[in-house]
PDB file of C-alpha atoms in Angstrom:
ATOM      1  CA  GLU A1186      29.064  68.656 -39.879  1.00 88.00           C
ATOM      2  CA  TYR A1187      31.936  66.894 -41.520  1.00 89.00           C
ATOM      3  CA  TYR A1188      34.397  67.747 -44.251  1.00 92.00           C
ATOM      4  CA  SER A1189      36.655  65.361 -46.133  1.00 93.00           C
ATOM      5  CA  ILE A1190      40.271  65.947 -47.015  1.00 94.00           C
ATOM      6  CA  VAL A1191      41.175  63.263 -49.533  1.00 94.00           C
ATOM      7  CA  ASP A1192      44.606  62.615 -51.026  1.00 95.00           C
ATOM      8  CA  ASP A1193      44.676  59.389 -53.034  1.00 90.00           C
ATOM      9  CA  SER A1194      48.435  59.733 -53.459  1.00 93.00           C
ATOM     10  CA  LEU A1195      48.943  58.739 -49.801  1.00 94.00           C
ATOM     11  CA  ILE A1196      47.698  55.171 -50.213  1.00 88.00           C
ATOM     12  CA  GLU A1197      49.407  54.789 -53.579  1.00 88.00           C
ATOM     13  CA  GLU A1198      52.729  55.886 -52.090  1.00 93.00           C
ATOM     14  CA  VAL A1199      52.473  53.629 -49.062  1.00 91.00           C
ATOM     15  CA  LYS A1200      51.450  50.675 -51.261  1.00 85.00           C
ATOM     16  CA  THR A1201      54.396  51.302 -53.617  1.00 90.00           C
ATOM     17  CA  VAL A1202      57.018  51.847 -50.906  1.00 92.00           C
ATOM     18  CA  GLY A1203      55.528  49.460 -48.351  1.00 88.00           C
ATOM     19  CA  HIS A1204      55.542  51.890 -45.416  1.00 90.00           C
ATOM     20  CA  ILE A1205      54.889  55.517 -44.562  1.00 94.00           C
ATOM     21  CA  THR A1206      57.440  58.020 -45.816  1.00 96.00           C
ATOM     22  CA  PRO A1207      58.555  61.488 -44.709  1.00 97.00           C
ATOM     23  CA  GLY A1208      56.445  62.879 -47.566  1.00 97.00           C
ATOM     24  CA  ILE A1209      53.320  61.115 -46.301  1.00 97.00           C
ATOM     25  CA  ILE A1210      53.947  62.392 -42.788  1.00 97.00           C
ATOM     26  CA  SER A1211      54.544  65.910 -44.101  1.00 97.00           C
ATOM     27  CA  ARG A1212      51.351  65.985 -46.178  1.00 98.00           C
ATOM     28  CA  MET A1213      49.237  64.515 -43.404  1.00 97.00           C
ATOM     29  CA  SER A1214      50.679  66.982 -40.898  1.00 98.00           C
ATOM     30  CA  ALA A1215      49.751  69.814 -43.262  1.00 98.00           C
ATOM     31  CA  TYR A1216      46.221  68.432 -43.732  1.00 98.00           C
ATOM     32  CA  PHE A1217      45.746  68.039 -39.981  1.00 98.00           C
ATOM     33  CA  LYS A1218      46.911  71.619 -39.394  1.00 98.00           C
ATOM     34  CA  ILE A1219      44.613  72.894 -42.155  1.00 97.00           C
ATOM     35  CA  ALA A1220      41.685  71.007 -40.610  1.00 97.00           C
ATOM     36  CA  GLU A1221      42.422  72.542 -37.218  1.00 97.00           C
ATOM     37  CA  ASP A1222      42.819  76.019 -38.738  1.00 96.00           C
ATOM     38  CA  CYS A1223      39.434  75.601 -40.468  1.00 95.00           C
ATOM     39  CA  GLY A1224      37.799  74.997 -37.104  1.00 96.00           C
ATOM     40  CA  ALA A1225      37.581  71.205 -36.932  1.00 96.00           C
ATOM     41  CA  ASP A1226      36.891  69.834 -33.458  1.00 96.00           C
ATOM     42  CA  LEU A1227      38.178  66.344 -34.283  1.00 97.00           C
ATOM     43  CA  ILE A1228      40.140  64.592 -37.012  1.00 97.00           C
ATOM     44  CA  PHE A1229      38.996  61.107 -38.045  1.00 97.00           C
ATOM     45  CA  ASN A1230      41.686  59.209 -39.945  1.00 96.00           C
ATOM     46  CA  GLN A1231      40.002  56.694 -42.239  1.00 93.00           C
ATOM     47  CA  CYS A1232      43.012  54.858 -43.703  1.00 91.00           C
ATOM     48  CA  SER A1233      44.691  52.111 -41.710  1.00 91.00           C
ATOM     49  CA  SER A1234      47.726  52.035 -44.006  1.00 91.00           C
ATOM     50  CA  VAL A1235      48.697  55.584 -42.965  1.00 94.00           C
ATOM     51  CA  GLY A1236      47.622  55.210 -39.328  1.00 93.00           C
ATOM     52  CA  ASP A1237      51.179  55.590 -38.048  1.00 94.00           C
ATOM     53  CA  ALA A1238      51.461  58.893 -39.928  1.00 96.00           C
ATOM     54  CA  ALA A1239      48.173  60.005 -38.349  1.00 97.00           C
ATOM     55  CA  ASP A1240      49.657  59.341 -34.905  1.00 96.00           C
ATOM     56  CA  ILE A1241      52.649  61.516 -35.770  1.00 97.00           C
ATOM     57  CA  ALA A1242      50.584  64.278 -37.427  1.00 98.00           C
ATOM     58  CA  GLY A1243      48.209  64.288 -34.464  1.00 97.00           C
ATOM     59  CA  LYS A1244      51.017  65.512 -32.218  1.00 98.00           C
ATOM     60  CA  GLY A1245      51.053  68.768 -34.192  1.00 97.00           C
ATOM     61  CA  VAL A1246      47.439  69.733 -33.507  1.00 98.00           C
ATOM     62  CA  ASP A1247      45.490  70.595 -30.374  1.00 97.00           C
ATOM     63  CA  ILE A1248      42.338  68.674 -31.294  1.00 97.00           C
ATOM     64  CA  PRO A1249      41.644  64.963 -30.866  1.00 97.00           C
ATOM     65  CA  VAL A1250      42.632  62.525 -33.600  1.00 97.00           C
ATOM     66  CA  VAL A1251      40.802  59.207 -33.846  1.00 97.00           C
ATOM     67  CA  ARG A1252      42.009  56.385 -36.092  1.00 96.00           C
ATOM     68  CA  ILE A1253      39.193  54.387 -37.690  1.00 96.00           C
ATOM     69  CA  ASP A1254      40.556  51.099 -36.332  1.00 96.00           C
ATOM     70  CA  GLU A1255      41.185  52.161 -32.724  1.00 96.00           C
ATOM     71  CA  ALA A1256      37.817  51.121 -31.278  1.00 97.00           C
ATOM     72  CA  MET A1257      37.871  47.808 -33.133  1.00 97.00           C
ATOM     73  CA  ASP A1258      41.307  47.026 -31.704  1.00 98.00           C
ATOM     74  CA  GLU A1259      40.276  48.120 -28.211  1.00 98.00           C
ATOM     75  CA  THR A1260      37.315  45.743 -28.414  1.00 98.00           C
ATOM     76  CA  ALA A1261      39.497  42.895 -29.678  1.00 98.00           C
ATOM     77  CA  ALA A1262      41.974  43.524 -26.845  1.00 98.00           C
ATOM     78  CA  ARG A1263      39.132  43.169 -24.319  1.00 97.00           C
ATOM     79  CA  ILE A1264      37.524  40.034 -25.715  1.00 97.00           C
ATOM     80  CA  GLY A1265      40.273  38.112 -27.513  1.00 96.00           C
ATOM     81  CA  HIS A1266      43.095  35.917 -26.287  1.00 97.00           C
ATOM     82  CA  ARG A1267      44.286  34.698 -29.667  1.00 98.00           C
ATOM     83  CA  ILE A1268      43.393  37.313 -32.270  1.00 98.00           C
ATOM     84  CA  ALA A1269      43.644  36.997 -36.059  1.00 98.00           C
ATOM     85  CA  LEU A1270      44.145  40.229 -37.980  1.00 98.00           C
ATOM     86  CA  ILE A1271      43.105  39.744 -41.608  1.00 98.00           C
ATOM     87  CA  ALA A1272      44.075  42.226 -44.336  1.00 96.00           C
ATOM     88  CA  THR A1273      43.802  42.336 -48.113  1.00 92.00           C
ATOM     89  CA  VAL A1274      46.392  45.077 -48.675  1.00 88.00           C
ATOM     90  CA  ALA A1275      50.010  44.391 -47.700  1.00 90.00           C
ATOM     91  CA  SER A1276      50.660  47.991 -46.622  1.00 89.00           C
ATOM     92  CA  THR A1277      47.935  47.677 -43.979  1.00 91.00           C
ATOM     93  CA  VAL A1278      49.397  44.658 -42.181  1.00 94.00           C
ATOM     94  CA  ASP A1279      52.249  46.282 -40.219  1.00 93.00           C
ATOM     95  CA  PRO A1280      50.501  49.484 -39.026  1.00 94.00           C
ATOM     96  CA  SER A1281      47.337  47.557 -38.149  1.00 95.00           C
ATOM     97  CA  THR A1282      49.322  44.926 -36.253  1.00 96.00           C
ATOM     98  CA  ARG A1283      51.257  47.615 -34.354  1.00 95.00           C
ATOM     99  CA  LEU A1284      48.047  49.410 -33.328  1.00 96.00           C
ATOM    100  CA  LEU A1285      46.375  46.174 -32.233  1.00 97.00           C
ATOM    101  CA  LYS A1286      49.411  45.163 -30.160  1.00 98.00           C
ATOM    102  CA  ARG A1287      49.478  48.647 -28.605  1.00 97.00           C
ATOM    103  CA  LYS A1288      45.801  48.377 -27.650  1.00 97.00           C
ATOM    104  CA  ILE A1289      46.431  44.902 -26.188  1.00 98.00           C
ATOM    105  CA  ALA A1290      49.272  46.308 -24.057  1.00 98.00           C
ATOM    106  CA  GLU A1291      47.136  49.291 -22.967  1.00 97.00           C
ATOM    107  CA  ALA A1292      44.414  46.846 -21.902  1.00 97.00           C
ATOM    108  CA  GLY A1293      46.924  44.906 -19.805  1.00 97.00           C
ATOM    109  CA  SER A1294      46.179  41.786 -21.828  1.00 96.00           C
ATOM    110  CA  ASP A1295      48.545  39.035 -22.878  1.00 95.00           C
ATOM    111  CA  ALA A1296      46.594  38.282 -26.069  1.00 97.00           C
ATOM    112  CA  SER A1297      48.537  37.160 -29.108  1.00 98.00           C
ATOM    113  CA  VAL A1298      48.097  38.408 -32.669  1.00 98.00           C
ATOM    114  CA  ASP A1299      48.492  36.498 -35.905  1.00 98.00           C
ATOM    115  CA  SER A1300      48.496  38.724 -38.987  1.00 98.00           C
ATOM    116  CA  ILE A1301      47.134  37.190 -42.176  1.00 98.00           C
ATOM    117  CA  LEU A1302      47.365  38.758 -45.639  1.00 97.00           C
ATOM    118  CA  VAL A1303      44.787  37.483 -48.120  1.00 96.00           C
ATOM    119  CA  ASP A1304      47.102  37.975 -51.052  1.00 90.00           C
ATOM    120  CA  GLY A1305      45.351  38.799 -54.301  1.00 87.00           C
ATOM    121  CA  ALA A1306      41.966  39.595 -52.773  1.00 88.00           C
ATOM    122  CA  MET A1307      42.242  43.346 -53.356  1.00 84.00           C
ATOM    123  CA  ASP A1308      43.338  42.669 -56.940  1.00 85.00           C
ATOM    124  CA  MET A1309      40.041  40.851 -57.392  1.00 86.00           C
ATOM    125  CA  VAL A1310      38.102  43.921 -56.214  1.00 82.00           C
ATOM    126  CA  MET A1311      40.091  46.176 -58.525  1.00 81.00           C
ATOM    127  CA  ALA A1312      39.305  43.803 -61.419  1.00 88.00           C
ATOM    128  CA  GLY A1313      35.587  43.903 -60.596  1.00 88.00           C
ATOM    129  CA  LYS A1314      35.586  40.329 -59.285  1.00 89.00           C
ATOM    130  CA  VAL A1315      33.945  41.073 -55.930  1.00 87.00           C
ATOM    131  CA  GLU A1316      32.599  37.539 -55.474  1.00 89.00           C
ATOM    132  CA  GLU A1317      36.112  36.118 -55.848  1.00 91.00           C
ATOM    133  CA  HIS A1318      37.361  38.661 -53.280  1.00 90.00           C
ATOM    134  CA  ASN A1319      34.599  37.618 -50.894  1.00 91.00           C
ATOM    135  CA  ARG A1320      35.395  33.931 -51.411  1.00 92.00           C
ATOM    136  CA  LEU A1321      39.098  34.446 -50.638  1.00 94.00           C
ATOM    137  CA  VAL A1322      38.403  36.566 -47.547  1.00 95.00           C
ATOM    138  CA  LYS A1323      35.722  34.171 -46.271  1.00 96.00           C
ATOM    139  CA  GLN A1324      38.151  31.289 -46.704  1.00 96.00           C
ATOM    140  CA  ALA A1325      40.747  33.134 -44.592  1.00 97.00           C
ATOM    141  CA  ILE A1326      38.147  33.954 -41.921  1.00 97.00           C
ATOM    142  CA  ASP A1327      36.950  30.341 -41.762  1.00 97.00           C
ATOM    143  CA  GLN A1328      40.534  29.110 -41.414  1.00 97.00           C
ATOM    144  CA  ALA A1329      41.373  31.703 -38.738  1.00 98.00           C
ATOM    145  CA  ALA A1330      38.220  30.876 -36.781  1.00 98.00           C
ATOM    146  CA  LEU A1331      39.508  27.337 -36.228  1.00 97.00           C
ATOM    147  CA  ASP A1332      42.219  28.448 -33.808  1.00 97.00           C
ATOM    148  CA  HIS A1333      41.443  32.078 -32.881  1.00 98.00           C
ATOM    149  CA  ASP A1334      38.771  33.452 -30.557  1.00 97.00           C
ATOM    150  CA  CYS A1335      38.494  36.869 -32.246  1.00 98.00           C
ATOM    151  CA  ILE A1336      39.057  38.133 -35.784  1.00 98.00           C
ATOM    152  CA  VAL A1337      39.638  41.732 -36.841  1.00 98.00           C
ATOM    153  CA  LEU A1338      39.303  42.869 -40.442  1.00 97.00           C
ATOM    154  CA  ALA A1339      42.035  45.415 -41.031  1.00 95.00           C
ATOM    155  CA  GLN A1340      40.349  47.548 -43.683  1.00 91.00           C
ATOM    156  CA  GLY A1341      36.975  49.223 -43.593  1.00 87.00           C
ATOM    157  CA  SER A1342      36.338  48.047 -47.147  1.00 83.00           C
ATOM    158  CA  MET A1343      36.183  44.481 -45.829  1.00 89.00           C
ATOM    159  CA  THR A1344      32.745  45.098 -44.275  1.00 89.00           C
ATOM    160  CA  ALA A1345      31.324  43.873 -47.588  1.00 85.00           C
ATOM    161  CA  ILE A1346      32.000  40.345 -46.335  1.00 90.00           C
ATOM    162  CA  LEU A1347      29.732  40.644 -43.268  1.00 92.00           C
ATOM    163  CA  PRO A1348      26.581  39.193 -44.894  1.00 93.00           C
ATOM    164  CA  TYR A1349      28.516  35.962 -45.575  1.00 93.00           C
ATOM    165  CA  LEU A1350      29.661  35.347 -41.991  1.00 94.00           C
ATOM    166  CA  GLY A1351      26.539  33.891 -40.377  1.00 92.00           C
ATOM    167  CA  ASP A1352      28.233  30.533 -39.790  1.00 94.00           C
ATOM    168  CA  VAL A1353      31.412  31.949 -38.189  1.00 96.00           C
ATOM    169  CA  LYS A1354      31.412  31.067 -34.489  1.00 96.00           C
ATOM    170  CA  VAL A1355      33.871  33.712 -33.230  1.00 97.00           C
ATOM    171  CA  PRO A1356      33.451  37.510 -33.202  1.00 97.00           C
ATOM    172  CA  VAL A1357      34.521  39.184 -36.455  1.00 97.00           C
ATOM    173  CA  LEU A1358      35.139  42.887 -35.863  1.00 97.00           C
ATOM    174  CA  THR A1359      35.196  45.666 -38.440  1.00 96.00           C
ATOM    175  CA  SER A1360      36.282  49.252 -38.053  1.00 95.00           C
ATOM    176  CA  PRO A1361      33.754  51.647 -39.660  1.00 94.00           C
ATOM    177  CA  GLU A1362      30.848  51.502 -37.205  1.00 94.00           C
ATOM    178  CA  LEU A1363      33.019  51.116 -34.098  1.00 96.00           C
ATOM    179  CA  GLY A1364      35.338  53.867 -35.347  1.00 96.00           C
ATOM    180  CA  VAL A1365      32.523  56.344 -35.908  1.00 95.00           C
ATOM    181  CA  LYS A1366      31.038  55.584 -32.482  1.00 96.00           C
ATOM    182  CA  LYS A1367      34.429  56.244 -30.890  1.00 97.00           C
ATOM    183  CA  ALA A1368      34.825  59.494 -32.837  1.00 96.00           C
ATOM    184  CA  VAL A1369      31.388  60.668 -31.648  1.00 96.00           C
ATOM    185  CA  SER A1370      32.239  59.755 -28.047  1.00 96.00           C
ATOM    186  CA  VAL A1371      35.621  61.519 -28.159  1.00 96.00           C
ATOM    187  CA  LEU A1372      34.061  64.565 -29.819  1.00 94.00           C
ATOM    188  CA  ARG A1373      31.310  64.794 -27.197  1.00 93.00           C
ATOM    189  CA  ALA A1374      33.840  64.492 -24.373  1.00 93.00           C
ATOM    190  CA  SER A1375      36.119  67.072 -25.984  1.00 88.00           C
ATOM    191  CA  LEU A1376      33.304  69.588 -26.533  1.00 87.00           C
ATOM    192  CA  ALA A1377      32.006  69.062 -22.985  1.00 88.00           C
ATOM    193  CA  MET A1378      35.422  70.136 -21.642  1.00 82.00           C
ATOM    194  CA  GLU A1379      35.309  73.469 -23.493  1.00 72.00           C
TER     195      GLU A1379
END
């Protein structure tokens, strides 16, 4: 069973300010505590832009917290030596880059990360111009593939581009499927310990 706690103000605030704020941390900490109090066995944070706040809020609960992009970054750290992180929302770049670098360090790798913002792509989605979004993102992926051996797409929403990547010769990783698999694995391990 799963339940969603959704607060659209979190992403709007982080996009406006450019980083997490004490208010974001406070609200997420309250949501995490509420989830735990309601009997949740695991918290799955689905927004990369507030991932740093999820790390902080996770310290206040006694259940596992999994960030949607963790498994993707762990995979990239294992297989990549020069990794391109591509994002379409500016507020995602820094927290996603920090998490990827942390996973690289945890893997004992010396991989490098180049963060690329496809400026304007998300505006295209918001304006209903999905094909233009896909064209801009595909262009960035093609360019990154020239001198990187692994590409990570920073936002789960970017999975819409996958059908267009048949000609890309390097792995292009996305977070939703890998993130859910990690959440299931962590949940199983956590419940087995009880």
